Structures are given as structure tokens and as C-alpha cells.
Amino acid sequence: MGGRKPGHIAARVGRWSAQHRKLAITMWLAFVIGSFVIGAAVGTKELSDADAATGESGRAAKMIEAAGFPEETDREVVLIQSKGLPSSSPRFRALITETRRALLRTPGVHDLGVPKRSEDGRSVILTFEYRGSRIADALAAVARIQRRHPSFYLGELGSASAEKEIDETIGTDFRRAEYFSIPLTLLILLAAFGALVAAIVPLVVALTAVVAALGLLSVVSQAFPADDAAGSVILLIGLAVGVDYSLFYLRREREERAAGRAKEPALEAAMATSGHAILISGLTVLVAMAGMLLSGSKEIVSAGIGAMLVVAVALIGSLTVLPAILSLLGDRVDRGRIPLLGRLTGGESRIWSGLLSRVMQRPALAAALAAAPLIGLTAAALQLHTTTTGLSSLPPKLSVVETYKRIQHAFPGEQEPAVVVIRAESVDSPDVGAAIAELRRSAQSTELDVNPERTVAVVTIPLPGDGADAVSARALARLRAVTVPAAVSGLEGVEVAVAGPAAESADFGALMQRRAPVVFAFVLGLAFLLLLVAFRSVVVAAKAVALNLLSVGAAYGVLVLVFQHGFGESLLGFESNGGVVSWLPLFLFVVLFGLSMDYHVFILSRVREAVDGGARTEDAVVGAIGATAGTVTSAAAVMVAVFAIFATLSTLDMKELGVGLAVAIAIDATIVRAVLLPATMKLLGNWNWYLPRWLRWMPRLSLEGEHS
């Protein structure tokens, strides 16, 4: 390739890959296939419930796990209900008998309890323990009885039956999301490039990065067990950043070709400019994702590891195999042109250019008008209240949800009890035994389990509410602060911890509140330092951080309005539970801060490139935003489309995730990029590039890549 050799690492790597393109492509395919095969061979070590729990409930879970209880069983409940007949009527009693016989004939069912009647006398529950992997047999037996007695309501609910139906629903949801996200991404890329080959290249890079990251996750899970959600995070983030980085690279190469450069110099220019921007952007995203490692929650840490893996793999692929593919294809990248679709060329977007000219004419007014609604939404975010998702927040169409609501109404506190774990040298000693008896009496507990060594006792206590609402929270607080201490006071050498759904919710929420400031400070601080070194400007780095915070704050505000106050319930098909799921604010901050930096780094790299070439800041801003409008719009469209698919899923937390991500990226790619960024840069002028004397020792990173 002609011209001086580019000096920075992104350009050197890209140059080597282009010169050894067949070897680079072969090495990439070997890496992807090898990662997948090795990952499949070792399998994924999943995060256990005990390891995932936090705080006091986490201690309780670990005490139970280490206690050596017999083989774990699942507690299941069958609800029998009639509108018109009391449970004492002959027909009702006959149905109870028939149900008991059917359950006793079902493999895996044991310890079938006596019928328990509701206060109104029209509902009965049968409790049994289930051991095995075929809970479908018990569900089928109950369903057959329901079909024979349509005037009654029969429903089964328990950890195994709920997990089965929820897993099937979520699995169907994610398969639908996967099926739609890839074709939708391809359609957007076809509209952007107008050529089939050019549209396929970014998708291939992104999907191979996802496959490799999934394999690597299995390997890493041997040391750091993976949560179920980590794979979904890899697909979500991998598709977004993989397509983004490829778009940036391919867009610059085609722009240089449109400007008259030959094939090799055009590719070298892309290596030297977009390659460097991708490197800085990827490092910034990795810094942001690393914030999840400080969350204190092993579930979020697992998601963070998955996100970092796929970002790192997509970054490596964009700097290595992508230039090799483009070098191999040459002008054939434009093959498969589709009539009537506008191609992404070097020309500026007339829509964005028209908006930009008005912004630059009155930058102060434009900045004020753009910032006002975002500040208003950020102010709404100050009302954000976190909650957790329970069965009541799942889709009403699920049979376990209907059964759960009926049981909660007829038998309050039956399905979401608290669990008090007591560990001592001997739970049969007079003082410990008396304390357990007092606890059971004061808390009205009818269930007690003791391990074979008689060192751990588990007392199950009915708790009002659904395990995630304010009623459950108040009852839990009283149990922990009053009831349990009163029963075990004065005991020495005894460890007591309270678990259960309400306890897990409270402990996780408290953890997020403690760790959020640490995560925010880490992400903001490192991102600022990285941008400071990359652009050698305190103002540019600080402004990029501030504008991204504004995007995130506005997204939080939208979540509060939609999911906390219920605006748009009918449109999105959900019932508001009065808050935002507790894991989402921290997760969203980390992901959004990383992804939204893509656009800023990409645009600011073009601005800095022009300024270093002698252009005025104002002219550089106009040229950079005009030239990158098509790329950023297409990249944002891919992200928004993929994230919006998640807003259509059944579970409330996935809806919140999809809405939050889609809204923030849309805001960042339009209001922030097209209005606030150019307006503030115009207002600040040369102050944009301010660097104090005492910081001028920092290394100078060439953004223009020294290409000729």
C-alpha cells in the first residue's frame, strides 16, 4: 500500500491483516470455531441460587446448602376452588379424593399433606413434595382432572411447575427475539448500503463475535459461574457493537473510494482513521462494562463478563478480519445492489445538514431547546423507585400466575413465605429447641425441617404480600428486627439468618444502593481519563461524559413515566408494579454509557482529524457530523430496532430493559449528536481543545493516522 505506514496499533494491525488476508481470515475462523467447540466441550458452569443470593439471605442460602439436607425436593401446591360449592359438599370432597389419588399415582410425588381449607370455605390446597425431573407428569395429572370437572378451578403452583412454564415462556421469547433481530438488522443494513454483500459483512463480523464469545463464556464460567442471562447479554451487546464497528470501518473505506482513492489507499485511510476511532471506542465500552464487576452481585458480574468478552472479541474482529475481508472483496463489496434503495455514500445527508445549519446559526437557542426536555426527563428520574419482579409481575396469561393470584387471595402469605435458618452445635439442645418453639409460636409457623446432623433448622413462616411488594417488605422488616431477635436472644454460638423471596429482594436492593456510587465513579472516572488521553482535551472529555449522562438520565426518566407511573401500559401490554426492577438502573447505566460513547468517539475523531489538519472547529464539526450522519443513523437504527424487540417480550424486566436501551440510544443518536454536541462545540470554539500545561506531558495519539 502506498503512502507512509500508519504508526498507531489499529492501523498496523489492519495493514498486516490486509497484506495477509487469507491467513487473517483463516485465523479468525479457527478462533471462532475453536472457541465454540472448546466451550461446548467443557460446558457452562451455571451460577447456583446460593451463590447468586446476597446479604443475609445469601448467608442463609449457603447455610442450607452446607447443611447436608436430603436430596432437594420441590414444594408444590394444587389449588381446588369452586364459586358455588363449599369444600364440605360431597362433590367437592369427592374431587379432593380424586386429586389426591391421582397425585399419589404420579412418579416423584411424596409427602402429600392433608387438605387445607380457606377461611371462606370455597378453596382447598393440597401440598406435596416433588423429587425428580418430570414435573410435567404432575401437571398433566392435574390438567386431566380439570378437564373432567370444568365447573371447578384446579391449578398447580410450585418452584418446579413455575420454573417450567416461565422457562418455556422466556425461551420462546428469546428465540423470537433472535429470529427477528438478525433479519431486521440485515434489512437496515440493506437500506444503508443498498448492496447485499456490503450489508452481510457487518452482520457476519458481529455474529462470529457472538459465537466466539459464547464459547469463551463457557470456558470462563469454570472459574466464574455464569448466570442464565449472560448469553442474552452477549447476543444483545455483540450484535450492537459488532455491527457498529463494522459500519464505521466500511463507511470510511467507501467514502475514500468515492473521493477517488484507489482500493488500497482507501482501505489504508480507513485503517488509520476509523480503525483508531474503533479502538478508542472499544476501550471506552470495555471500561464501562468493567463497572459491572464492582456491583457485588454475581449475577451482574456474570453479565459484565459476558458483555466484556463480546465487546473485546468484536473489537479484535473489526481490527483484524474486517480489513482482511474488505481487502479480499475490493469493489466486489458493492455486489448485489438492490434497486430503489439508497446507498450509503460519501455524500452528506440533506436532512441532517439542514438541521445542522440551523443549529450552528443559533447554537445557544438550539442547545437550550434540546437540553430542556432531557433535563425534564432527568428530573423525573429523581422519583425512581426500585422494586423486584415476582410471579405477580409475569404475564397474566401464564397459568401459574393465575393460580398464584388465586392462592394469594384465598390463602394470604402461603406462596411467598420467609425462611429462618438457625445453625447451632445441636438444634435439639434445650435452649435452642425452646427458641425454635417460641419462634414458631409467635410467627404461626407450621413447617420445620432439620438436617440429619441436627445442626441446622429451617423454619418456614407465612409472609403477607407477594414477596416483592411493600406489604412483604414491612413484614420482613418486623420479622428481622423484632420477631426473630426476641426468640433467639441470649443464645450463644448460634447463627440465624432470614431468607425467602422478600428477603432476597430487600438484600439485593440494598446491595445495589451501596454499590451504585462505586460503579458510577469508576465508570465516569476511567472513561474521562481515556477520552482525555485520546483527544488531549479536558473540555471534550468532560463534555462527552456530561452528554452521555444526560442521555442516561433521560432514559431513566422515561422508565419512571412508563413503568412506575403506568404511561403506555396498554401499548406495551403490561401491568405497572410501581417501580423499576432493582438490577436495571445500574446495568442500564453501564451499558448505555458504553454504547452511547460509540457515536461520540466516532464523530469527535473526525472533528479532531479535521482540526489537526488545519480546519476551524466550527467547520470541522459541520463536516464531521454531515459526513458521519448516514453511518451513525444506520448504526443507531440497528441498536434501537434490536433493543425495541426486547420491549415486546413477555417479562416485565425485559420490557424495561428494551425500552430503556432503545430510548437512550435514540436520544443520543439524534438530540445529543445532531443538536447538543455541535451547538456546544460552536459555543466553546477553541476552548474545546483546552489542555492545561501540567497535562501536556501526555502522549500524543495520532487520530489522522498519517495516511497520505
XYZ file of C-alpha atoms in Angstrom:
708
model
C 0.000 0.000 0.000
C 1.188 3.473 -0.834
C 1.938 6.375 1.453
C 3.677 6.407 4.798
C 2.968 3.492 7.045
C 0.461 4.321 9.749
C 2.036 4.379 13.168
C -0.672 3.529 15.671
C -1.613 -0.005 16.643
C -5.046 -0.135 14.955
C -3.530 0.840 11.600
C -0.560 -1.519 11.950
C -2.835 -4.464 12.772
C -5.192 -3.601 9.927
C -2.315 -3.249 7.473
C -0.921 -6.656 8.420
C -4.367 -8.267 8.077
C -4.923 -6.731 4.648
C -1.492 -7.875 3.446
C -2.054 -11.421 4.793
C -5.785 -11.514 4.227
C -6.213 -15.258 3.678
C -4.165 -16.042 6.770
C -6.065 -13.431 8.813
C -9.456 -14.824 7.749
C -8.321 -18.406 8.408
C -7.011 -17.460 11.862
C -10.285 -15.703 12.705
C -12.406 -18.671 11.624
C -10.130 -21.020 13.597
C -10.511 -18.785 16.645
C -14.322 -18.649 16.359
C -14.761 -22.370 15.693
C -12.165 -23.327 18.312
C -13.800 -21.126 20.965
C -17.220 -22.601 20.225
C -16.012 -26.219 20.181
C -13.975 -25.881 23.374
C -16.855 -24.075 25.073
C -19.284 -26.826 24.057
C -16.842 -29.484 25.280
C -16.305 -28.014 28.750
C -19.925 -26.875 29.135
C -21.190 -23.852 31.021
C -20.938 -23.914 34.799
C -24.097 -22.198 35.972
C -24.392 -19.878 38.936
C -26.207 -21.588 41.807
C -29.060 -19.956 43.678
C -26.966 -19.903 46.864
C -24.073 -18.122 45.138
C -26.412 -15.669 43.431
C -28.092 -14.595 46.691
C -26.668 -11.604 48.551
C -26.586 -10.224 52.075
C -28.333 -12.033 54.917
C -30.444 -14.117 52.548
C -27.210 -15.189 50.834
C -25.773 -16.338 54.169
C -28.963 -18.285 54.839
C -28.803 -19.970 51.428
C -25.186 -21.019 51.999
C -26.031 -22.390 55.457
C -28.789 -24.536 53.940
C -26.524 -25.669 51.097
C -23.776 -26.743 53.503
C -26.144 -28.414 55.967
C -26.413 -31.715 54.111
C -30.183 -31.845 53.837
C -31.569 -34.878 51.940
C -31.927 -34.707 48.177
C -33.573 -31.421 47.312
C -37.296 -31.572 46.685
C -39.689 -29.047 45.222
C -42.726 -27.932 47.182
C -45.827 -27.945 45.002
C -49.377 -26.861 45.741
C -52.595 -27.837 43.966
C -55.449 -25.365 44.350
C -59.039 -26.642 44.110
C -61.649 -23.907 44.015
C -65.365 -23.523 43.431
C -67.521 -20.435 43.137
C -70.740 -22.052 44.260
C -69.884 -25.105 46.371
C -68.329 -25.188 49.842
C -65.385 -27.529 50.358
C -67.569 -29.607 52.721
C -70.020 -30.554 49.953
C -69.980 -34.170 48.649
C -68.895 -33.143 45.113
C -66.024 -31.034 46.456
C -64.877 -33.804 48.829
C -65.030 -36.350 46.002
C -62.873 -34.098 43.829
C -60.322 -33.736 46.631
C -60.135 -37.514 46.959
C -59.787 -37.977 43.192
C -56.984 -35.402 43.063
C -55.116 -36.982 45.966
C -55.285 -40.421 44.330
C -54.062 -39.063 41.004
C -51.126 -37.317 42.667
C -50.157 -40.391 44.695
C -50.018 -42.405 41.437
C -47.677 -39.823 39.871
C -43.947 -40.730 39.942
C -41.891 -38.359 42.096
C -44.757 -37.216 44.319
C -44.415 -37.877 48.044
C -45.319 -36.382 51.429
C -48.793 -35.428 50.258
C -50.246 -33.296 53.046
C -53.770 -33.115 54.379
C -56.171 -30.692 52.627
C -56.045 -27.139 53.928
C -59.240 -25.095 53.622
C -59.538 -21.347 53.154
C -61.429 -19.147 55.595
C -64.354 -18.714 53.187
C -64.607 -22.497 52.778
C -64.556 -22.435 48.965
C -60.871 -23.191 48.330
C -58.608 -26.081 49.269
C -54.894 -26.573 48.737
C -53.038 -29.869 48.653
C -49.323 -29.592 49.370
C -46.822 -32.232 48.296
C -43.089 -32.627 47.783
C -41.784 -33.486 44.343
C -38.466 -35.160 43.602
C -37.333 -35.733 40.034
C -37.152 -34.046 36.671
C -40.641 -34.817 35.306
C -42.857 -32.230 36.952
C -44.811 -32.355 33.679
C -46.358 -35.632 34.883
C -47.912 -33.951 37.922
C -49.071 -31.008 35.822
C -50.650 -33.371 33.301
C -52.489 -35.264 36.068
C -53.969 -32.017 37.425
C -54.884 -30.867 33.907
C -56.761 -34.124 33.212
C -58.823 -33.694 36.368
C -59.555 -30.074 35.437
C -60.904 -31.186 32.045
C -63.208 -33.699 33.745
C -64.529 -31.069 36.179
C -64.872 -27.770 34.258
C -67.118 -26.205 36.913
C -64.164 -26.228 39.360
C -60.807 -24.492 39.094
C -57.721 -26.667 39.521
C -54.232 -25.253 39.232
C -50.761 -26.324 40.317
C -48.058 -23.977 41.557
C -44.609 -24.508 42.996
C -40.958 -23.883 42.274
C -40.709 -26.688 39.695
C -44.006 -26.024 37.874
C -43.431 -22.253 37.846
C -39.864 -22.668 36.602
C -41.046 -24.971 33.815
C -43.682 -22.584 32.475
C -41.544 -19.460 32.942
C -38.550 -21.089 31.224
C -40.743 -22.150 28.318
C -42.164 -18.628 28.007
C -38.807 -16.889 28.281
C -37.240 -19.414 25.919
C -39.937 -18.746 23.329
C -39.480 -15.004 23.836
C -35.738 -15.091 23.292
C -35.997 -17.380 20.294
C -38.443 -14.911 18.775
C -36.084 -12.039 19.594
C -33.199 -13.874 17.935
C -35.261 -14.767 14.868
C -36.395 -11.170 14.396
C -33.214 -9.307 15.387
C -30.949 -10.786 12.714
C -33.307 -10.315 9.710
C -34.223 -6.839 10.963
C -30.546 -5.902 11.243
C -29.943 -7.179 7.732
C -32.844 -5.112 6.359
C -31.484 -1.935 7.971
C -28.018 -2.633 6.586
C -29.500 -3.269 3.141
C -31.253 0.100 3.316
C -27.999 1.733 4.440
C -25.715 0.235 1.800
C -28.077 -0.728 -0.992
C -25.887 -3.766 -1.668
C -26.263 -7.295 -0.347
C -22.559 -8.049 0.120
C -21.877 -4.791 1.969
C -24.851 -5.461 4.244
C -23.786 -9.012 5.033
C -20.183 -8.169 6.006
C -21.013 -6.302 9.286
C -23.548 -8.969 10.228
C -21.013 -11.753 9.672
C -18.409 -9.999 11.831
C -20.977 -9.401 14.597
C -22.404 -12.947 14.585
C -18.993 -14.638 14.562
C -18.009 -12.429 17.506
C -21.144 -13.568 19.355
C -20.415 -17.254 18.641
C -16.814 -16.927 19.839
C -17.843 -15.004 22.964
C -20.440 -17.656 23.882
C -17.731 -20.321 23.674
C -15.317 -18.234 25.741
C -18.043 -17.641 28.331
C -18.299 -21.402 28.893
C -14.546 -21.568 29.477
C -14.522 -18.581 31.839
C -17.550 -19.973 33.710
C -15.367 -22.757 35.088
C -13.793 -20.100 37.335
C -16.671 -17.604 37.426
C -20.026 -19.419 37.097
C -22.374 -17.852 34.557
C -25.922 -16.667 35.065
C -28.583 -17.639 32.512
C -28.865 -14.015 31.353
C -25.197 -13.781 30.304
C -25.874 -15.438 26.930
C -28.677 -12.981 26.157
C -26.412 -10.069 27.086
C -23.766 -11.389 24.690
C -26.265 -11.513 21.830
C -27.699 -8.087 22.666
C -24.364 -6.273 23.061
C -22.492 -8.273 20.435
C -24.957 -7.555 17.671
C -24.939 -3.848 18.574
C -21.197 -3.189 18.809
C -20.185 -5.694 16.139
C -22.401 -4.044 13.541
C -21.428 -0.564 14.754
C -17.693 -1.091 14.419
C -18.005 -2.729 11.007
C -20.241 0.110 9.820
C -17.708 2.725 10.885
C -14.889 0.920 9.113
C -16.753 0.040 5.934
C -18.307 3.500 5.707
C -14.912 5.212 5.778
C -13.449 2.852 3.186
C -16.326 3.505 0.787
C -16.117 7.230 1.442
C -12.444 7.235 0.481
C -13.215 5.227 -2.668
C -15.966 7.705 -3.578
C -13.425 10.527 -3.159
C -11.260 8.982 -5.884
C -8.708 6.944 -3.928
C -7.590 3.592 -5.271
C -8.609 0.429 -3.422
C -5.512 0.002 -1.245
C -5.053 3.673 -0.236
C -8.772 3.864 0.586
C -8.544 0.847 2.869
C -5.379 2.231 4.465
C -7.177 5.514 5.176
C -9.978 3.586 6.875
C -7.440 1.689 8.971
C -5.738 4.892 10.062
C -8.896 6.810 10.964
C -11.928 4.652 11.665
C -9.679 1.871 12.937
C -8.277 4.184 15.580
C -11.754 5.500 16.483
C -12.990 1.908 16.868
C -10.054 1.109 19.153
C -10.749 4.105 21.415
C -14.489 3.412 21.362
C -13.989 -0.268 22.168
C -11.684 0.501 25.074
C -14.214 3.003 26.430
C -17.012 0.443 26.195
C -14.826 -2.139 27.949
C -14.101 0.335 30.741
C -17.829 0.943 31.157
C -18.709 -2.761 31.131
C -15.988 -3.425 33.732
C -18.082 -1.370 36.129
C -20.423 -4.352 36.444
C -17.595 -6.308 38.062
C -17.832 -3.946 41.043
C -21.582 -4.439 41.535
C -21.203 -7.049 44.273
C -23.865 -9.219 42.608
C -22.570 -12.387 40.981
C -25.472 -12.275 38.518
C -24.483 -8.794 37.310
C -20.792 -9.735 37.389
C -21.651 -12.666 35.109
C -23.471 -10.326 32.713
C -20.483 -7.964 32.841
C -18.057 -10.747 31.972
C -20.240 -11.760 29.018
C -20.501 -8.168 27.799
C -16.749 -7.574 28.100
C -15.986 -10.814 26.261
C -18.176 -9.993 23.278
C -17.009 -6.355 23.082
C -13.367 -7.465 23.170
C -13.950 -10.133 20.505
C -15.936 -7.714 18.284
C -13.168 -5.128 18.672
C -10.466 -7.621 17.705
C -12.536 -8.845 14.760
C -13.164 -5.317 13.498
C -9.441 -4.523 13.541
C -8.260 -7.823 12.043
C -10.651 -9.905 9.986
C -12.706 -6.942 8.727
C -9.826 -5.241 6.851
C -8.834 -8.678 5.547
C -12.354 -9.260 4.200
C -12.505 -5.785 2.645
C -9.099 -6.277 1.049
C -10.221 -9.632 -0.360
C -13.529 -8.290 -1.693
C -12.292 -4.968 -3.046
C -15.013 -3.353 -5.149
C -16.977 -6.606 -5.046
C -18.290 -5.392 -1.692
C -20.826 -3.418 -3.757
C -22.213 -6.511 -5.472
C -25.832 -7.467 -5.116
C -27.118 -3.922 -5.477
C -30.804 -3.584 -4.765
C -32.846 -1.157 -6.869
C -34.768 1.669 -5.171
C -32.591 1.511 -2.032
C -30.330 4.479 -1.472
C -26.728 3.511 -0.875
C -24.571 4.857 1.901
C -22.078 7.022 0.022
C -19.710 9.797 0.881
C -22.393 12.426 0.395
C -23.921 14.284 3.300
C -27.469 13.752 4.483
C -29.659 16.667 3.408
C -31.927 16.270 6.429
C -29.092 16.320 8.927
C -27.256 19.044 7.011
C -30.345 21.269 7.095
C -30.793 20.718 10.824
C -27.101 21.249 11.451
C -27.031 24.578 9.601
C -29.837 25.912 11.810
C -28.113 24.651 14.947
C -24.855 26.372 14.007
C -26.667 29.642 13.230
C -28.216 29.841 16.725
C -26.252 27.447 18.914
C -27.391 28.840 22.279
C -31.089 28.590 21.396
C -30.628 25.132 19.875
C -28.767 23.869 22.944
C -31.447 25.242 25.275
C -34.330 23.738 23.284
C -32.608 20.355 23.068
C -31.472 20.225 26.672
C -34.795 21.290 28.217
C -36.778 18.062 27.597
C -33.784 15.910 28.522
C -33.312 17.797 31.776
C -37.048 17.435 32.438
C -36.876 13.678 31.940
C -33.763 13.501 34.120
C -35.670 15.375 36.836
C -38.430 12.762 36.591
C -35.744 10.126 37.149
C -35.188 11.535 40.647
C -38.506 9.864 41.570
C -37.149 6.452 40.536
C -38.223 3.688 42.896
C -36.762 0.228 42.557
C -38.640 -2.987 43.096
C -38.213 -6.650 42.251
C -40.170 -8.910 39.980
C -42.236 -11.711 41.452
C -44.809 -14.044 39.986
C -47.385 -11.259 40.044
C -45.323 -9.249 37.531
C -45.186 -12.066 34.982
C -47.583 -12.187 32.020
C -51.180 -12.743 33.262
C -51.698 -15.332 30.507
C -49.445 -17.826 32.330
C -51.420 -20.441 34.234
C -49.005 -20.287 37.194
C -49.696 -16.551 37.512
C -53.467 -17.074 37.662
C -53.044 -19.885 40.190
C -50.660 -17.751 42.238
C -53.088 -14.826 42.396
C -55.959 -17.124 43.388
C -53.870 -18.722 46.169
C -52.707 -15.326 47.428
C -56.332 -14.192 47.652
C -57.609 -17.332 49.367
C -54.501 -18.138 51.458
C -52.519 -14.888 52.047
C -48.782 -15.464 52.534
C -48.949 -19.144 51.562
C -46.780 -18.976 48.433
C -44.037 -16.460 49.308
C -43.006 -17.369 52.862
C -39.940 -16.253 54.762
C -37.363 -18.851 55.756
C -35.477 -18.562 59.051
C -32.283 -20.638 59.174
C -30.836 -21.470 62.609
C -27.403 -23.092 62.906
C -26.053 -24.388 66.244
C -23.997 -27.241 67.673
C -27.302 -29.005 68.281
C -30.728 -27.632 67.470
C -32.127 -30.249 69.897
C -30.460 -28.632 72.921
C -32.982 -27.288 75.449
C -32.260 -23.590 74.898
C -32.128 -23.779 71.075
C -35.206 -26.023 70.965
C -37.111 -23.587 73.188
C -36.088 -20.670 70.935
C -37.292 -22.506 67.819
C -40.592 -23.355 69.514
C -41.080 -19.725 70.546
C -40.293 -18.534 67.018
C -42.797 -20.962 65.506
C -45.463 -19.935 68.010
C -45.006 -16.179 67.575
C -44.735 -16.404 63.771
C -47.511 -19.015 63.375
C -45.236 -21.442 61.549
C -46.340 -24.993 60.817
C -43.250 -26.156 58.908
C -39.899 -27.169 60.407
C -37.054 -29.034 58.693
C -33.863 -30.235 60.398
C -30.778 -31.672 58.698
C -29.601 -35.209 59.576
C -26.744 -33.913 61.769
C -29.311 -31.881 63.754
C -27.152 -28.752 63.414
C -29.380 -26.656 61.139
C -33.114 -25.978 61.474
C -35.204 -24.273 58.799
C -38.439 -22.632 59.944
C -40.890 -21.613 57.195
C -43.002 -18.596 58.145
C -46.005 -17.295 56.144
C -45.431 -13.728 54.989
C -48.169 -11.443 53.638
C -47.813 -9.839 50.227
C -46.314 -11.237 47.044
C -42.693 -11.273 48.174
C -41.822 -8.113 46.239
C -44.326 -5.500 47.418
C -44.388 -3.019 50.310
C -46.563 -5.336 52.415
C -43.935 -8.083 52.263
C -41.144 -5.564 52.902
C -42.787 -4.291 56.104
C -43.498 -7.815 57.326
C -39.903 -8.856 56.627
C -38.504 -5.837 58.453
C -40.575 -6.708 61.543
C -39.571 -10.367 61.334
C -35.870 -9.495 61.179
C -35.935 -6.645 63.707
C -38.455 -7.907 66.261
C -39.769 -11.473 65.964
C -36.527 -13.390 65.316
C -34.317 -11.436 67.787
C -36.972 -11.862 70.513
C -36.993 -15.635 70.018
C -33.209 -16.231 69.874
C -31.973 -13.539 72.264
C -29.456 -14.792 74.804
C -28.341 -17.803 72.751
C -24.566 -18.205 72.354
C -22.834 -19.848 69.415
C -25.995 -19.722 67.305
C -26.157 -18.198 63.832
C -29.516 -17.030 62.488
C -30.385 -15.629 59.036
C -33.666 -14.874 57.275
C -34.166 -15.747 53.599
C -37.082 -16.104 51.201
C -38.310 -14.023 48.231
C -38.925 -10.844 50.243
C -35.532 -11.130 51.957
C -33.729 -11.703 48.670
C -35.459 -8.661 47.178
C -34.582 -6.446 50.130
C -30.963 -7.603 50.293
C -30.395 -7.185 46.557
C -31.922 -3.702 46.555
C -29.741 -2.669 49.492
C -26.653 -4.007 47.715
C -27.434 -2.020 44.567
C -27.859 1.172 46.595
C -24.482 0.648 48.283
C -22.562 -0.271 45.153
C -24.105 2.149 42.625
C -21.939 5.162 43.684
C -18.794 2.997 43.424
C -19.729 1.746 39.946
C -20.705 5.227 38.732
C -17.457 6.772 39.987
C -15.363 4.002 38.436
C -17.008 4.201 35.008
C -17.117 8.004 34.834
C -13.579 8.439 36.101
C -11.907 5.921 33.801
C -13.943 6.982 30.766
C -12.940 10.611 31.373
C -9.253 9.681 31.629
C -9.378 7.545 28.487
C -11.059 10.308 26.459
C -8.652 12.877 27.900
C -5.671 10.907 26.624
C -7.342 10.135 23.279
C -8.393 13.719 22.447
C -5.922 15.714 24.600
C -8.729 17.964 25.807
C -10.261 18.343 29.257
C -13.327 20.021 27.752
C -14.022 17.354 25.137
C -13.663 14.559 27.702
C -15.846 16.305 30.306
C -18.489 17.268 27.750
C -18.675 13.739 26.344
C -19.220 12.365 29.863
C -21.847 15.031 30.652
C -23.813 14.489 27.434
C -23.828 10.739 27.912
C -25.038 11.179 31.471
C -27.865 13.332 30.113
C -28.894 10.540 27.719
C -28.867 8.001 30.541
C -30.796 10.335 32.867
C -33.451 10.904 30.211
C -33.780 7.135 29.716
C -34.272 6.709 33.473
C -36.995 9.381 33.319
C -38.818 7.522 30.556
C -38.668 4.306 32.610
C -40.173 6.130 35.591
C -43.021 7.570 33.499
C -43.797 4.319 31.702
C -43.186 1.577 34.261
C -43.549 3.407 37.562
C -46.458 5.701 36.703
C -48.005 3.410 34.096
C -47.978 5.593 30.953
C -48.283 3.282 27.946
C -49.372 0.152 29.819
C -51.904 -0.821 27.182
C -49.468 -0.179 24.322
C -46.715 -2.352 25.769
C -49.088 -4.889 27.314
C -48.049 -4.900 30.960
C -49.295 -4.013 34.432
C -47.233 -1.451 36.361
C -45.795 -2.714 39.646
C -44.991 0.799 40.844
C -41.270 0.759 40.206
C -38.299 -0.234 38.081
C -36.649 -3.610 38.691
C -33.763 -3.142 41.102
C -30.974 -4.537 38.909
C -31.844 -2.353 35.912
C -30.625 1.183 36.843
C -27.020 0.095 37.442
C -26.999 -2.293 34.484
C -28.520 0.315 32.170
C -26.056 2.979 33.246
C -23.071 0.784 32.485
C -24.372 -0.493 29.131
C -25.765 2.832 27.913
C -22.717 4.802 28.919
C -20.538 2.403 26.992
C -22.692 2.131 23.861
C -23.502 5.836 23.575
C -19.783 6.622 23.646
C -19.503 4.899 20.260
C -21.085 7.824 18.444
C -19.225 10.475 20.375
C -15.841 8.904 19.798
C -16.596 8.312 16.125
C -17.749 11.892 15.492
C -15.145 13.557 17.690
C -12.402 11.575 15.963
C -13.488 13.080 12.645
C -13.653 16.548 14.213
C -10.187 16.200 15.729
C -8.844 14.826 12.459
C -10.075 17.922 10.610
C -8.841 20.339 13.311
C -5.397 18.743 13.301
C -5.465 19.178 9.534
C -5.930 22.947 9.915
C -9.717 23.385 9.797
C -11.590 25.714 12.139
C -13.509 23.926 14.910
C -16.853 25.122 13.529
C -16.074 23.871 10.016
C -14.701 20.616 11.404
C -17.900 19.989 13.365
C -20.128 20.669 10.367
C -18.027 18.460 8.112
C -17.696 15.615 10.615
C -21.375 15.412 11.557
C -22.510 15.808 7.968
C -20.133 13.109 6.753
C -20.978 10.642 9.526
C -24.741 11.215 9.570
C -25.580 8.182 7.460
C -23.308 5.860 9.409
C -24.449 6.927 12.854
C -28.103 6.907 11.804
C -27.780 3.379 10.440
C -25.842 2.147 13.486
C -28.393 3.699 15.835
C -31.270 2.242 13.816
C -29.788 -1.238 14.244
C -29.401 -0.782 18.002
C -32.852 0.756 18.502
C -34.522 -1.948 16.401
C -32.809 -4.808 18.256
C -33.452 -3.282 21.674
C -37.079 -2.498 20.789
C -37.649 -6.206 20.138
C -36.869 -6.841 23.800
C -39.607 -4.372 24.746
C -42.105 -6.792 23.159
C -41.089 -9.758 25.324
C -43.419 -11.126 27.975
C -41.487 -10.494 31.178
C -41.572 -7.051 32.756
C -37.820 -6.761 33.348
C -37.080 -7.464 29.652
C -39.654 -4.838 28.623
C -37.959 -2.309 30.876
C -34.533 -3.242 29.520
C -35.676 -2.929 25.900
C -37.424 0.424 26.414
C -34.520 1.888 28.401
C -31.870 0.886 25.864
C -33.893 1.863 22.783
C -34.903 5.278 24.159
C -31.395 6.195 25.311
C -29.740 5.232 22.007
C -32.419 7.091 20.020
C -31.919 10.217 22.151
C -28.156 10.020 21.904
C -28.105 9.499 18.150
C -30.496 12.378 17.432
C -30.897 15.126 20.030
C -27.439 14.764 21.560
C -25.435 14.078 18.399
C -27.247 16.356 15.962
C -28.037 19.288 18.270
C -26.319 19.395 21.656
C -22.868 18.255 20.516
C -22.475 20.701 17.589
C -24.160 23.557 19.467
C -21.880 23.261 22.484
C -18.794 22.891 20.302
C -19.757 26.026 18.365
C -20.301 27.960 21.595
C -16.994 26.864 23.103
C -14.899 27.405 19.967
C -11.171 26.906 20.599
C -11.887 26.183 24.263
C -12.990 22.735 23.082
C -9.320 21.794 22.848
C -8.182 23.202 26.177
C -5.456 21.189 27.883
C -3.700 22.591 30.980
C 0.068 22.940 30.764
C 0.567 20.420 33.544
C -1.169 17.760 31.417
C 0.746 18.318 28.203
C 3.170 15.549 29.071
C 0.533 13.045 27.978
C 1.351 11.028 24.863
C 0.015 12.424 21.602
C -2.158 9.838 19.879
C -2.466 10.473 16.159
C -6.121 10.485 15.115
C -5.470 11.235 11.488
C -3.346 8.154 11.134
C -0.636 9.819 8.985
C -2.152 8.479 5.799
C -1.404 10.151 2.528
